[in-house]
PDB file of C-alpha atoms in Angstrom:
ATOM      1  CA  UNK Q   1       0.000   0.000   0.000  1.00 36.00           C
ATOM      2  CA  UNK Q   2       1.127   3.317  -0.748  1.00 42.00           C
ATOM      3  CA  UNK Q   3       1.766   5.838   1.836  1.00 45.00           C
ATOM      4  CA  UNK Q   4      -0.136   9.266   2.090  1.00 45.00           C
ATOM      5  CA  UNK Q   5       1.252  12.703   2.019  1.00 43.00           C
ATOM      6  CA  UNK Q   6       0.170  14.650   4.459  1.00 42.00           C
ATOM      7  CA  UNK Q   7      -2.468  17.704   3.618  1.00 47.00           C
ATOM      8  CA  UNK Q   8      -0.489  19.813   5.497  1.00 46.00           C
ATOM      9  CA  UNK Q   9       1.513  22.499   3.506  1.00 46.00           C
ATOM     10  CA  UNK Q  10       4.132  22.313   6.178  1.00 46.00           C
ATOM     11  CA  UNK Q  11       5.021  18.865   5.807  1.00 46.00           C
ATOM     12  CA  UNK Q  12       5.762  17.632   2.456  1.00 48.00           C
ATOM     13  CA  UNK Q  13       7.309  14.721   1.499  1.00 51.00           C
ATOM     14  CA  UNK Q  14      11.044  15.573   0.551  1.00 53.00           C
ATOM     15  CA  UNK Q  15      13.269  13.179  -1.058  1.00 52.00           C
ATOM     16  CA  UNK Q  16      16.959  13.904  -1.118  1.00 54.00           C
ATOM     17  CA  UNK Q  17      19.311  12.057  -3.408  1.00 54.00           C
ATOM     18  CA  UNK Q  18      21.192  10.230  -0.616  1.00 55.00           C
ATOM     19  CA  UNK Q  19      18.000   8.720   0.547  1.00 60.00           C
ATOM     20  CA  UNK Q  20      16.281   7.920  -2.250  1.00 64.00           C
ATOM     21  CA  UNK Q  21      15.911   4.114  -2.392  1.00 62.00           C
ATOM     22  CA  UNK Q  22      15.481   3.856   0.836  1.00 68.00           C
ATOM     23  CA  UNK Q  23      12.223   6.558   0.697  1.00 67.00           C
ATOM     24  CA  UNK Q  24      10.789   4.763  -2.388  1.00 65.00           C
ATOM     25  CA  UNK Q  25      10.886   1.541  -0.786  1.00 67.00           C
ATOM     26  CA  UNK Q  26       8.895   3.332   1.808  1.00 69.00           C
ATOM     27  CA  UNK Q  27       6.322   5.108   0.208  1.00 66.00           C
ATOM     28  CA  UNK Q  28       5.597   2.792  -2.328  1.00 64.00           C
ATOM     29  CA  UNK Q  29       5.892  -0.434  -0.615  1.00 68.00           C
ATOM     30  CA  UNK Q  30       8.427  -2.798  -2.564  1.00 68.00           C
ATOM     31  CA  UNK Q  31      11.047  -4.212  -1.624  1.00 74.00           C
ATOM     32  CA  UNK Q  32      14.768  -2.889  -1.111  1.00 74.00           C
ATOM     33  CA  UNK Q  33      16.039  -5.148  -3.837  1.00 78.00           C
ATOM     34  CA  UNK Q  34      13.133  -4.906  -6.478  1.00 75.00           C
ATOM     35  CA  UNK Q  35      13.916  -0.709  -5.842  1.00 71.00           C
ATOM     36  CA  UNK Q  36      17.765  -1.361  -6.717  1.00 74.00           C
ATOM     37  CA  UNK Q  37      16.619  -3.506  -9.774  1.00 77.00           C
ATOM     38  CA  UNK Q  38      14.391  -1.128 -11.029  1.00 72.00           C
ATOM     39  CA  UNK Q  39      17.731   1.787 -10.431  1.00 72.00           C
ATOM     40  CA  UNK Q  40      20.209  -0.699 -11.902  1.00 75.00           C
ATOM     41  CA  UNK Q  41      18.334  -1.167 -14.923  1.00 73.00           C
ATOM     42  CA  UNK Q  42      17.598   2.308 -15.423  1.00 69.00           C
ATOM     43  CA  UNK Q  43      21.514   3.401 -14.714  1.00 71.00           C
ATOM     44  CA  UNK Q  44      22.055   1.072 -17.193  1.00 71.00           C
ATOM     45  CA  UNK Q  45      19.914   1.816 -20.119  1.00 66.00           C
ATOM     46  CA  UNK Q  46      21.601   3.646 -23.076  1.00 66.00           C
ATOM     47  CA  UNK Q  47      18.667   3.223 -25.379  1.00 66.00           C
ATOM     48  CA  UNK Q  48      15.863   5.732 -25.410  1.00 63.00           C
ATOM     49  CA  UNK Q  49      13.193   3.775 -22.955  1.00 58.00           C
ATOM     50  CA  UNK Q  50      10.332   1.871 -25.084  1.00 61.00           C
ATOM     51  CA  UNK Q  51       7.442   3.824 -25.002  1.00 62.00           C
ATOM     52  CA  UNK Q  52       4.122   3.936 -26.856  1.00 67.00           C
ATOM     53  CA  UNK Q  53       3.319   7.859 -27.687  1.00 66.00           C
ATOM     54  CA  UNK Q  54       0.608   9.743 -26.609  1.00 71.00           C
ATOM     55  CA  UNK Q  55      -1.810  11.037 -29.099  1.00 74.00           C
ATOM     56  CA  UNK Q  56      -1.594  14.861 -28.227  1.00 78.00           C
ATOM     57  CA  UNK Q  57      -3.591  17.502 -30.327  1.00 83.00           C
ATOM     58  CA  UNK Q  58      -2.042  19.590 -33.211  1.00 87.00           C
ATOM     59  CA  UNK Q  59      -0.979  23.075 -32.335  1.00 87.00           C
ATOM     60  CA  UNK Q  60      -3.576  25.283 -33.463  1.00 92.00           C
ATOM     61  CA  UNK Q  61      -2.344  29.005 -35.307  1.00 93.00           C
ATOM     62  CA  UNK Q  62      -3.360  30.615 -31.632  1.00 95.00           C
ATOM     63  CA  UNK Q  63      -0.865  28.030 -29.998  1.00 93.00           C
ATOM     64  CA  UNK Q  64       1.917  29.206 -32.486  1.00 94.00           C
ATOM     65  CA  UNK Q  65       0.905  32.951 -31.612  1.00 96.00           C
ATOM     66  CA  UNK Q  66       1.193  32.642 -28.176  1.00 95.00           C
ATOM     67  CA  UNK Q  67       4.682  30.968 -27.973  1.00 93.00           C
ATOM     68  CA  UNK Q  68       6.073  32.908 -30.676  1.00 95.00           C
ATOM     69  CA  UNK Q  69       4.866  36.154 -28.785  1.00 96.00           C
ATOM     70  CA  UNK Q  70       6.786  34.410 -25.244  1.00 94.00           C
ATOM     71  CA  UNK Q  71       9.483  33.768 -27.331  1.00 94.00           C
ATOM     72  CA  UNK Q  72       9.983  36.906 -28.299  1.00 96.00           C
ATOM     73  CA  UNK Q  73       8.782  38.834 -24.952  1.00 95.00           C
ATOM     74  CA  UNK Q  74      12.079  36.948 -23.063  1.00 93.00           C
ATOM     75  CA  UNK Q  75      14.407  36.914 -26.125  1.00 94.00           C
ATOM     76  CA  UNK Q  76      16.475  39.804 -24.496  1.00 94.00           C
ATOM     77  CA  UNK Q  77      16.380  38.735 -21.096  1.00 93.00           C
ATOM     78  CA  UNK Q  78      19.851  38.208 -18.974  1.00 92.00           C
ATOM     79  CA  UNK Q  79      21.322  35.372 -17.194  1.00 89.00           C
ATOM     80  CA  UNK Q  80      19.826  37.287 -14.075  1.00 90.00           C
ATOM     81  CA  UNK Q  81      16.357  37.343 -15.150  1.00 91.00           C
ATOM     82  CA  UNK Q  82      16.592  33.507 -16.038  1.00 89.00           C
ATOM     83  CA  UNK Q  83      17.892  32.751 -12.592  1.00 88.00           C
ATOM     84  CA  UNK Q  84      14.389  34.390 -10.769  1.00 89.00           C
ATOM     85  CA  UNK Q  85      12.285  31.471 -13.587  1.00 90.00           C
ATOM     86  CA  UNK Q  86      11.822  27.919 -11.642  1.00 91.00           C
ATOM     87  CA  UNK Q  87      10.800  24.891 -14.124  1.00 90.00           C
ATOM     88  CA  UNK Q  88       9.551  22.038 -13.171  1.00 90.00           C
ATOM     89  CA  UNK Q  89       7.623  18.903 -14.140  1.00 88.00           C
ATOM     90  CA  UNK Q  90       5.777  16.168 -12.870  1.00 85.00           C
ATOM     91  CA  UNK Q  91       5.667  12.334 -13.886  1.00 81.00           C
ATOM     92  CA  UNK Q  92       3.502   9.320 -13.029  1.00 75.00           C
ATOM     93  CA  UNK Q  93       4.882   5.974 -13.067  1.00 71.00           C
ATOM     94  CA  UNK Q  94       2.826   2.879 -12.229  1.00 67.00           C
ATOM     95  CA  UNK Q  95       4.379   0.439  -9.630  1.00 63.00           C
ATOM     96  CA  UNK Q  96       1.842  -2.207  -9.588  1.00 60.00           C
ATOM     97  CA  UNK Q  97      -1.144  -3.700 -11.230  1.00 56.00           C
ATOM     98  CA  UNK Q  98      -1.455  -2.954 -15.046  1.00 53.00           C
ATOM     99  CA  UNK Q  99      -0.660   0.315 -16.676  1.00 52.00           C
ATOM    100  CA  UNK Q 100      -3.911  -0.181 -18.591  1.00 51.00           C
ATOM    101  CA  UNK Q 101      -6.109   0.371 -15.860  1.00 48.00           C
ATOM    102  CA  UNK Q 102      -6.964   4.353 -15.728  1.00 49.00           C
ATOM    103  CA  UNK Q 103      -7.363   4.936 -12.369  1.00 49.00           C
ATOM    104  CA  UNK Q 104      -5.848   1.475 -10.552  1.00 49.00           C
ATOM    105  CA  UNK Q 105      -3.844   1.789  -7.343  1.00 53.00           C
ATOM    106  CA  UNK Q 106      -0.253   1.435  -7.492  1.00 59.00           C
ATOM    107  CA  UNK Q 107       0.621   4.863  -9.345  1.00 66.00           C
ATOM    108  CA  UNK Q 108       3.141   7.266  -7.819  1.00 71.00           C
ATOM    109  CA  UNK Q 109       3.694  10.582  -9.155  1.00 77.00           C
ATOM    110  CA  UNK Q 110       7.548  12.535  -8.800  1.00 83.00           C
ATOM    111  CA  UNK Q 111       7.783  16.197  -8.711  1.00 85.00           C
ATOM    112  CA  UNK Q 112      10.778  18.024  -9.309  1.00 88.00           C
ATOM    113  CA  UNK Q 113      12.005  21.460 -10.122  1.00 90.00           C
ATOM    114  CA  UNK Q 114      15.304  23.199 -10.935  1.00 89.00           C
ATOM    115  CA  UNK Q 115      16.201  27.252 -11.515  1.00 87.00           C
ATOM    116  CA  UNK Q 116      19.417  28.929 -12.290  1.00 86.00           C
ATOM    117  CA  UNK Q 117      20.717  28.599  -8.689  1.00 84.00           C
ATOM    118  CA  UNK Q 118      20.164  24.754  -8.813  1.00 88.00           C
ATOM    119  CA  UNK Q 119      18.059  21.892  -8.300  1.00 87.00           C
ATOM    120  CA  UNK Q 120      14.592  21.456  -5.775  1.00 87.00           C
ATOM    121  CA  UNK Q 121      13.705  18.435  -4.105  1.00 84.00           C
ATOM    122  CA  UNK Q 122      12.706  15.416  -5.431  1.00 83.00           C
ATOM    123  CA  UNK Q 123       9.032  14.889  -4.267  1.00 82.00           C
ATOM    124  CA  UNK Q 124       7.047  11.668  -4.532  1.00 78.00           C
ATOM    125  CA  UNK Q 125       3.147  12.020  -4.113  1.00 74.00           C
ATOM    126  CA  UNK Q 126       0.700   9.036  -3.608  1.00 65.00           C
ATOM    127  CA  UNK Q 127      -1.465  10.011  -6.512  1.00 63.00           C
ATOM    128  CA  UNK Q 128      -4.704   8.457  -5.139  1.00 60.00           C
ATOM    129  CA  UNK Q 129      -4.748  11.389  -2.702  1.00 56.00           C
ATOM    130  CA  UNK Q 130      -3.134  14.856  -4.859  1.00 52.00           C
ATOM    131  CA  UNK Q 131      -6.053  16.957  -5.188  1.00 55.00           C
ATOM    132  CA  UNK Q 132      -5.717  21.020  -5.016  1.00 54.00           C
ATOM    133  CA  UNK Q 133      -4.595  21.164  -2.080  1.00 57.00           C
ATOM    134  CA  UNK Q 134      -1.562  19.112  -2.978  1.00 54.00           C
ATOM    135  CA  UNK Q 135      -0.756  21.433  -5.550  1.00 55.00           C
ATOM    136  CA  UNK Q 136      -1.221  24.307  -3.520  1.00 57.00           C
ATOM    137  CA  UNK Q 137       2.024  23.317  -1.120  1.00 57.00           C
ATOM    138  CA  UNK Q 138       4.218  23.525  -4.086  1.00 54.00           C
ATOM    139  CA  UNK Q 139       2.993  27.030  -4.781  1.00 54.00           C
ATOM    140  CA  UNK Q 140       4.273  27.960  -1.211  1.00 54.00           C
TER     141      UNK Q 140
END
């Protein structure tokens, strides 16, 4: 069973890199040595990772628009202007039962983020319980 994060904005789940298998094995309930599997065989893979791709709508001419305008609003902007800009991005990976099922249990999602001064945290989320307010304690 997966482990919940807490709805409290003052307690998320941080995972630093020098205790990562041992949180994953937590949170999502395998074992120590099916977690180092899993790492060794992704350490290990050259290859780009076999994948089925996701259908995702065309750009429309308003899409186009819009980045080209962004594009062009930042095209002047300085190393120290970049530095204030945090990107991140969010994945869902299922750990048991079958990828096919939409909403099956098993699923955890990772959050990370990194900026010109250097890399977040590493965040894993239960997915059966993000909701708003989840999202909410990474705005804070």
């Amino acid at each position: 069973m997966l482990g919940r994060i807490s709805t409290d904005c003052t307690r998320p789940i941080v995972i630093y890199e020098v205790e990562t298998k041992e949180k994953i094995t937590e949170l999502v309930g395998l074992s120590k040595s099916t977690v180092q599997d899993i790492k060794i065989k992704i350490d290990n893979y050259t290859g780009p990772l076999p994948h089925k791709a996701v259908h995702k709508p065309r750009l429309t001419a308003r899409h186009c628009k819009s980045r080209l305008r962004w594009a062009k609003d930042h095209l002047n902007w300085t190393e120290d202007h970049w530095r204030n800009v945090v990107w991140s991005d969010e994945s869902s990976f299922c750990v048991e039962g079958s990828k096919r099922v939409m909403w099956g249990s098993g699923d955890a999602m990772v959050w990370g983020c990194f900026w010109g001064g250097g890399f977040g945290p590493l965040e894993i989320i239960d997915t059966s319980s993000v909701d708003q307010e989840i999202y909410q304690c990474f705005d804070q």
